[in-house]
PDB file of C-alpha atoms in Angstrom:
ATOM      1  CA  MET A   1      -9.920  -9.179   0.952  1.00 97.00           C
ATOM      2  CA  ILE A   2      -9.649 -10.902   4.325  1.00 98.00           C
ATOM      3  CA  TRP A   3     -12.262 -10.424   7.009  1.00 98.00           C
ATOM      4  CA  TYR A   4     -11.028 -10.567  10.587  1.00 97.00           C
ATOM      5  CA  ILE A   5     -14.100 -10.786  12.805  1.00 97.00           C
ATOM      6  CA  VAL A   6     -13.556  -9.833  16.423  1.00 96.00           C
ATOM      7  CA  THR A   7     -15.658 -12.183  18.537  1.00 93.00           C
ATOM      8  CA  ASP A   8     -14.940 -10.430  21.835  1.00 91.00           C
ATOM      9  CA  SER A   9     -17.226  -8.030  23.696  1.00 88.00           C
ATOM     10  CA  GLU A  10     -17.804  -4.562  22.247  1.00 90.00           C
ATOM     11  CA  GLU A  11     -15.892  -3.044  25.151  1.00 90.00           C
ATOM     12  CA  ASN A  12     -12.815  -5.152  24.404  1.00 89.00           C
ATOM     13  CA  TYR A  13     -13.169  -4.519  20.656  1.00 93.00           C
ATOM     14  CA  HIS A  14     -12.965  -0.766  21.229  1.00 93.00           C
ATOM     15  CA  ARG A  15     -10.133  -0.762  23.745  1.00 91.00           C
ATOM     16  CA  SER A  16      -7.697  -3.440  22.567  1.00 89.00           C
ATOM     17  CA  PRO A  17      -4.942  -2.574  20.065  1.00 91.00           C
ATOM     18  CA  ALA A  18      -4.253  -6.300  19.604  1.00 91.00           C
ATOM     19  CA  PHE A  19      -6.920  -6.663  16.919  1.00 93.00           C
ATOM     20  CA  HIS A  20      -5.184  -4.048  14.752  1.00 94.00           C
ATOM     21  CA  ASN A  21      -1.896  -5.889  15.239  1.00 95.00           C
ATOM     22  CA  HIS A  22      -3.558  -9.137  14.113  1.00 95.00           C
ATOM     23  CA  LYS A  23      -4.838  -7.302  11.018  1.00 97.00           C
ATOM     24  CA  LEU A  24      -1.301  -6.237  10.131  1.00 97.00           C
ATOM     25  CA  VAL A  25       0.032  -9.783  10.519  1.00 96.00           C
ATOM     26  CA  LEU A  26      -2.746 -11.213   8.340  1.00 97.00           C
ATOM     27  CA  GLU A  27      -2.087  -8.589   5.650  1.00 97.00           C
ATOM     28  CA  ARG A  28       1.643  -9.226   5.702  1.00 97.00           C
ATOM     29  CA  PHE A  29       1.322 -12.989   5.277  1.00 95.00           C
ATOM     30  CA  ALA A  30      -1.620 -12.979   2.852  1.00 96.00           C
ATOM     31  CA  LYS A  31      -0.401  -9.986   0.846  1.00 97.00           C
ATOM     32  CA  ASP A  32      -3.967  -8.689   0.789  1.00 98.00           C
ATOM     33  CA  CYS A  33      -5.982  -6.114   2.697  1.00 98.00           C
ATOM     34  CA  CYS A  34      -7.823  -7.099   5.850  1.00 98.00           C
ATOM     35  CA  LEU A  35     -10.996  -5.559   7.218  1.00 98.00           C
ATOM     36  CA  VAL A  36     -11.500  -5.796  10.982  1.00 97.00           C
ATOM     37  CA  LEU A  37     -15.159  -6.103  11.984  1.00 97.00           C
ATOM     38  CA  HIS A  38     -16.889  -6.636  15.292  1.00 95.00           C
ATOM     39  CA  TYR A  39     -19.259  -9.609  15.075  1.00 94.00           C
ATOM     40  CA  LYS A  40     -22.246  -7.250  15.441  1.00 95.00           C
ATOM     41  CA  GLN A  41     -21.186  -5.491  12.201  1.00 96.00           C
ATOM     42  CA  VAL A  42     -21.294  -8.695  10.150  1.00 96.00           C
ATOM     43  CA  ASN A  43     -24.120  -8.948   7.631  1.00 95.00           C
ATOM     44  CA  HIS A  44     -24.767 -10.619   4.291  1.00 94.00           C
ATOM     45  CA  LYS A  45     -24.986  -7.341   2.347  1.00 96.00           C
ATOM     46  CA  LEU A  46     -21.468  -6.400   3.477  1.00 96.00           C
ATOM     47  CA  PHE A  47     -20.250  -9.900   2.626  1.00 96.00           C
ATOM     48  CA  ILE A  48     -21.615  -9.584  -0.934  1.00 95.00           C
ATOM     49  CA  GLU A  49     -20.074  -6.108  -1.330  1.00 97.00           C
ATOM     50  CA  HIS A  50     -16.602  -7.068  -0.070  1.00 97.00           C
ATOM     51  CA  LYS A  51     -16.374 -10.657  -1.306  1.00 96.00           C
ATOM     52  CA  PRO A  52     -13.774 -11.784   1.250  1.00 98.00           C
ATOM     53  CA  TRP A  53     -11.870 -14.887   0.181  1.00 98.00           C
ATOM     54  CA  VAL A  54     -11.338 -15.953   3.795  1.00 97.00           C
ATOM     55  CA  ILE A  55     -12.914 -15.150   7.167  1.00 97.00           C
ATOM     56  CA  CYS A  56     -10.846 -15.281  10.354  1.00 97.00           C
ATOM     57  CA  HIS A  57     -12.549 -15.310  13.751  1.00 96.00           C
ATOM     58  CA  SER A  58     -10.681 -13.897  16.736  1.00 94.00           C
ATOM     59  CA  GLY A  59     -10.607 -15.214  20.241  1.00 87.00           C
ATOM     60  CA  GLY A  60     -11.441 -12.989  23.148  1.00 81.00           C
ATOM     61  CA  SER A  61     -10.994 -12.455  26.836  1.00 76.00           C
ATOM     62  CA  ALA A  62     -14.685 -12.096  27.738  1.00 69.00           C
ATOM     63  CA  MET A  63     -16.584 -15.246  28.712  1.00 70.00           C
ATOM     64  CA  TYR A  64     -19.123 -16.251  26.032  1.00 69.00           C
ATOM     65  CA  ASP A  65     -22.043 -16.313  28.427  1.00 71.00           C
ATOM     66  CA  ASP A  66     -21.334 -12.669  29.389  1.00 74.00           C
ATOM     67  CA  TYR A  67     -22.380 -11.289  25.967  1.00 79.00           C
ATOM     68  CA  ASP A  68     -24.441 -12.293  22.927  1.00 85.00           C
ATOM     69  CA  VAL A  69     -21.934 -13.565  20.361  1.00 86.00           C
ATOM     70  CA  LEU A  70     -23.601 -16.995  20.256  1.00 85.00           C
ATOM     71  CA  GLN A  71     -27.077 -15.483  19.822  1.00 86.00           C
ATOM     72  CA  THR A  72     -26.293 -12.948  17.077  1.00 89.00           C
ATOM     73  CA  GLU A  73     -28.160 -14.429  14.113  1.00 91.00           C
ATOM     74  CA  GLU A  74     -26.387 -12.653  11.242  1.00 92.00           C
ATOM     75  CA  TYR A  75     -22.972 -13.571  12.636  1.00 92.00           C
ATOM     76  CA  CYS A  76     -23.984 -17.200  13.222  1.00 91.00           C
ATOM     77  CA  ASN A  77     -25.329 -17.378   9.644  1.00 92.00           C
ATOM     78  CA  CYS A  78     -21.934 -16.195   8.421  1.00 91.00           C
ATOM     79  CA  ILE A  79     -20.356 -19.275   9.968  1.00 93.00           C
ATOM     80  CA  LYS A  80     -22.924 -21.805   8.787  1.00 92.00           C
ATOM     81  CA  GLU A  81     -24.061 -20.544   5.405  1.00 92.00           C
ATOM     82  CA  TRP A  82     -21.414 -18.461   3.660  1.00 91.00           C
ATOM     83  CA  ASN A  83     -19.304 -20.479   1.259  1.00 92.00           C
ATOM     84  CA  VAL A  84     -15.830 -19.181   2.069  1.00 95.00           C
ATOM     85  CA  PRO A  85     -12.915 -20.754   3.975  1.00 96.00           C
ATOM     86  CA  GLN A  86     -12.959 -19.823   7.667  1.00 96.00           C
ATOM     87  CA  ILE A  87     -10.576 -20.264  10.578  1.00 95.00           C
ATOM     88  CA  GLY A  88     -10.964 -19.487  14.252  1.00 94.00           C
ATOM     89  CA  PHE A  89      -8.056 -18.435  16.424  1.00 91.00           C
ATOM     90  CA  CYS A  90      -8.115 -19.340  20.110  1.00 84.00           C
ATOM     91  CA  GLY A  91     -11.742 -19.044  21.246  1.00 86.00           C
ATOM     92  CA  GLY A  92     -12.814 -18.282  17.672  1.00 91.00           C
ATOM     93  CA  HIS A  93     -12.603 -21.975  16.798  1.00 89.00           C
ATOM     94  CA  GLN A  94     -14.839 -22.742  19.774  1.00 89.00           C
ATOM     95  CA  ILE A  95     -17.430 -20.261  18.525  1.00 90.00           C
ATOM     96  CA  ILE A  96     -17.345 -21.849  15.070  1.00 92.00           C
ATOM     97  CA  SER A  97     -17.803 -25.295  16.621  1.00 91.00           C
ATOM     98  CA  THR A  98     -20.995 -24.245  18.441  1.00 89.00           C
ATOM     99  CA  GLN A  99     -22.669 -23.658  15.092  1.00 91.00           C
ATOM    100  CA  PHE A 100     -22.117 -27.330  14.301  1.00 92.00           C
ATOM    101  CA  GLY A 101     -23.404 -28.699  17.604  1.00 92.00           C
ATOM    102  CA  SER A 102     -20.467 -28.449  20.007  1.00 89.00           C
ATOM    103  CA  LYS A 103     -20.735 -27.055  23.514  1.00 87.00           C
ATOM    104  CA  ILE A 104     -18.329 -24.507  24.992  1.00 83.00           C
ATOM    105  CA  GLY A 105     -17.162 -24.924  28.546  1.00 80.00           C
ATOM    106  CA  PRO A 106     -14.121 -25.175  30.767  1.00 81.00           C
ATOM    107  CA  LEU A 107     -11.740 -28.055  30.054  1.00 86.00           C
ATOM    108  CA  ARG A 108     -11.578 -29.173  33.691  1.00 93.00           C
ATOM    109  CA  GLN A 109     -10.341 -28.192  37.129  1.00 96.00           C
ATOM    110  CA  LEU A 110      -6.606 -28.501  37.697  1.00 96.00           C
ATOM    111  CA  LYS A 111      -5.473 -31.694  39.403  1.00 96.00           C
ATOM    112  CA  PRO A 112      -3.627 -31.439  42.731  1.00 95.00           C
ATOM    113  CA  ASN A 113      -0.058 -30.168  42.168  1.00 95.00           C
ATOM    114  CA  GLU A 114      -0.804 -29.387  38.502  1.00 95.00           C
ATOM    115  CA  PRO A 115       0.614 -25.928  37.670  1.00 94.00           C
ATOM    116  CA  ASP A 116      -1.697 -23.059  36.735  1.00 93.00           C
ATOM    117  CA  LEU A 117       0.018 -21.591  33.668  1.00 87.00           C
ATOM    118  CA  ASN A 118      -1.990 -18.360  33.840  1.00 88.00           C
ATOM    119  CA  PRO A 119      -3.476 -17.878  37.317  1.00 91.00           C
ATOM    120  CA  ASN A 120      -4.893 -14.455  36.399  1.00 90.00           C
ATOM    121  CA  TYR A 121      -7.265 -16.027  33.859  1.00 82.00           C
ATOM    122  CA  CYS A 122      -9.854 -18.535  35.101  1.00 84.00           C
ATOM    123  CA  PRO A 123      -7.810 -19.534  38.157  1.00 92.00           C
ATOM    124  CA  GLY A 124      -7.824 -23.233  38.960  1.00 94.00           C
ATOM    125  CA  GLN A 125      -8.936 -24.234  35.448  1.00 92.00           C
ATOM    126  CA  LEU A 126      -6.836 -26.182  32.953  1.00 92.00           C
ATOM    127  CA  LYS A 127      -5.880 -23.906  30.054  1.00 85.00           C
ATOM    128  CA  GLU A 128      -4.144 -24.737  26.798  1.00 80.00           C
ATOM    129  CA  TRP A 129      -1.557 -22.221  25.628  1.00 75.00           C
ATOM    130  CA  GLY A 130       0.643 -22.326  22.585  1.00 75.00           C
ATOM    131  CA  ILE A 131       0.576 -23.469  19.012  1.00 74.00           C
ATOM    132  CA  TYR A 132      -0.345 -27.028  18.174  1.00 76.00           C
ATOM    133  CA  PRO A 133      -0.391 -28.925  14.866  1.00 77.00           C
ATOM    134  CA  VAL A 134      -3.751 -29.466  13.217  1.00 71.00           C
ATOM    135  CA  GLN A 135      -4.681 -32.385  10.981  1.00 72.00           C
ATOM    136  CA  ILE A 136      -7.642 -32.125   8.634  1.00 66.00           C
TER     137      ILE A 136
END
């Protein structure tokens, strides 16, 4: 079983169909079932019962300081203490990094004449969009 943990606000978790679409993609590629959980639903008892072989952490559109994802103890323990491969998509990798000492914040303000690739989201801030190679 795959766990796909939605790290967005509860409001966005309940209203966005995108998380279900992500579930379907994960199931198709992994050829296994995927359980979608909001980060507030994550607990060790459920982890022991389900025995997921991988945990995927979503990104989200809410700003991290607007809700308690970084202060939810059971969820943070999942990242630090559970011995299972984990990957974060988009902001999910930033959340994972905080549990190992990193800080989350804006990249930087745009330079003069630098294009804003998505002016409806954090206008004036540099944003990275797309898929990039990762080396481990």
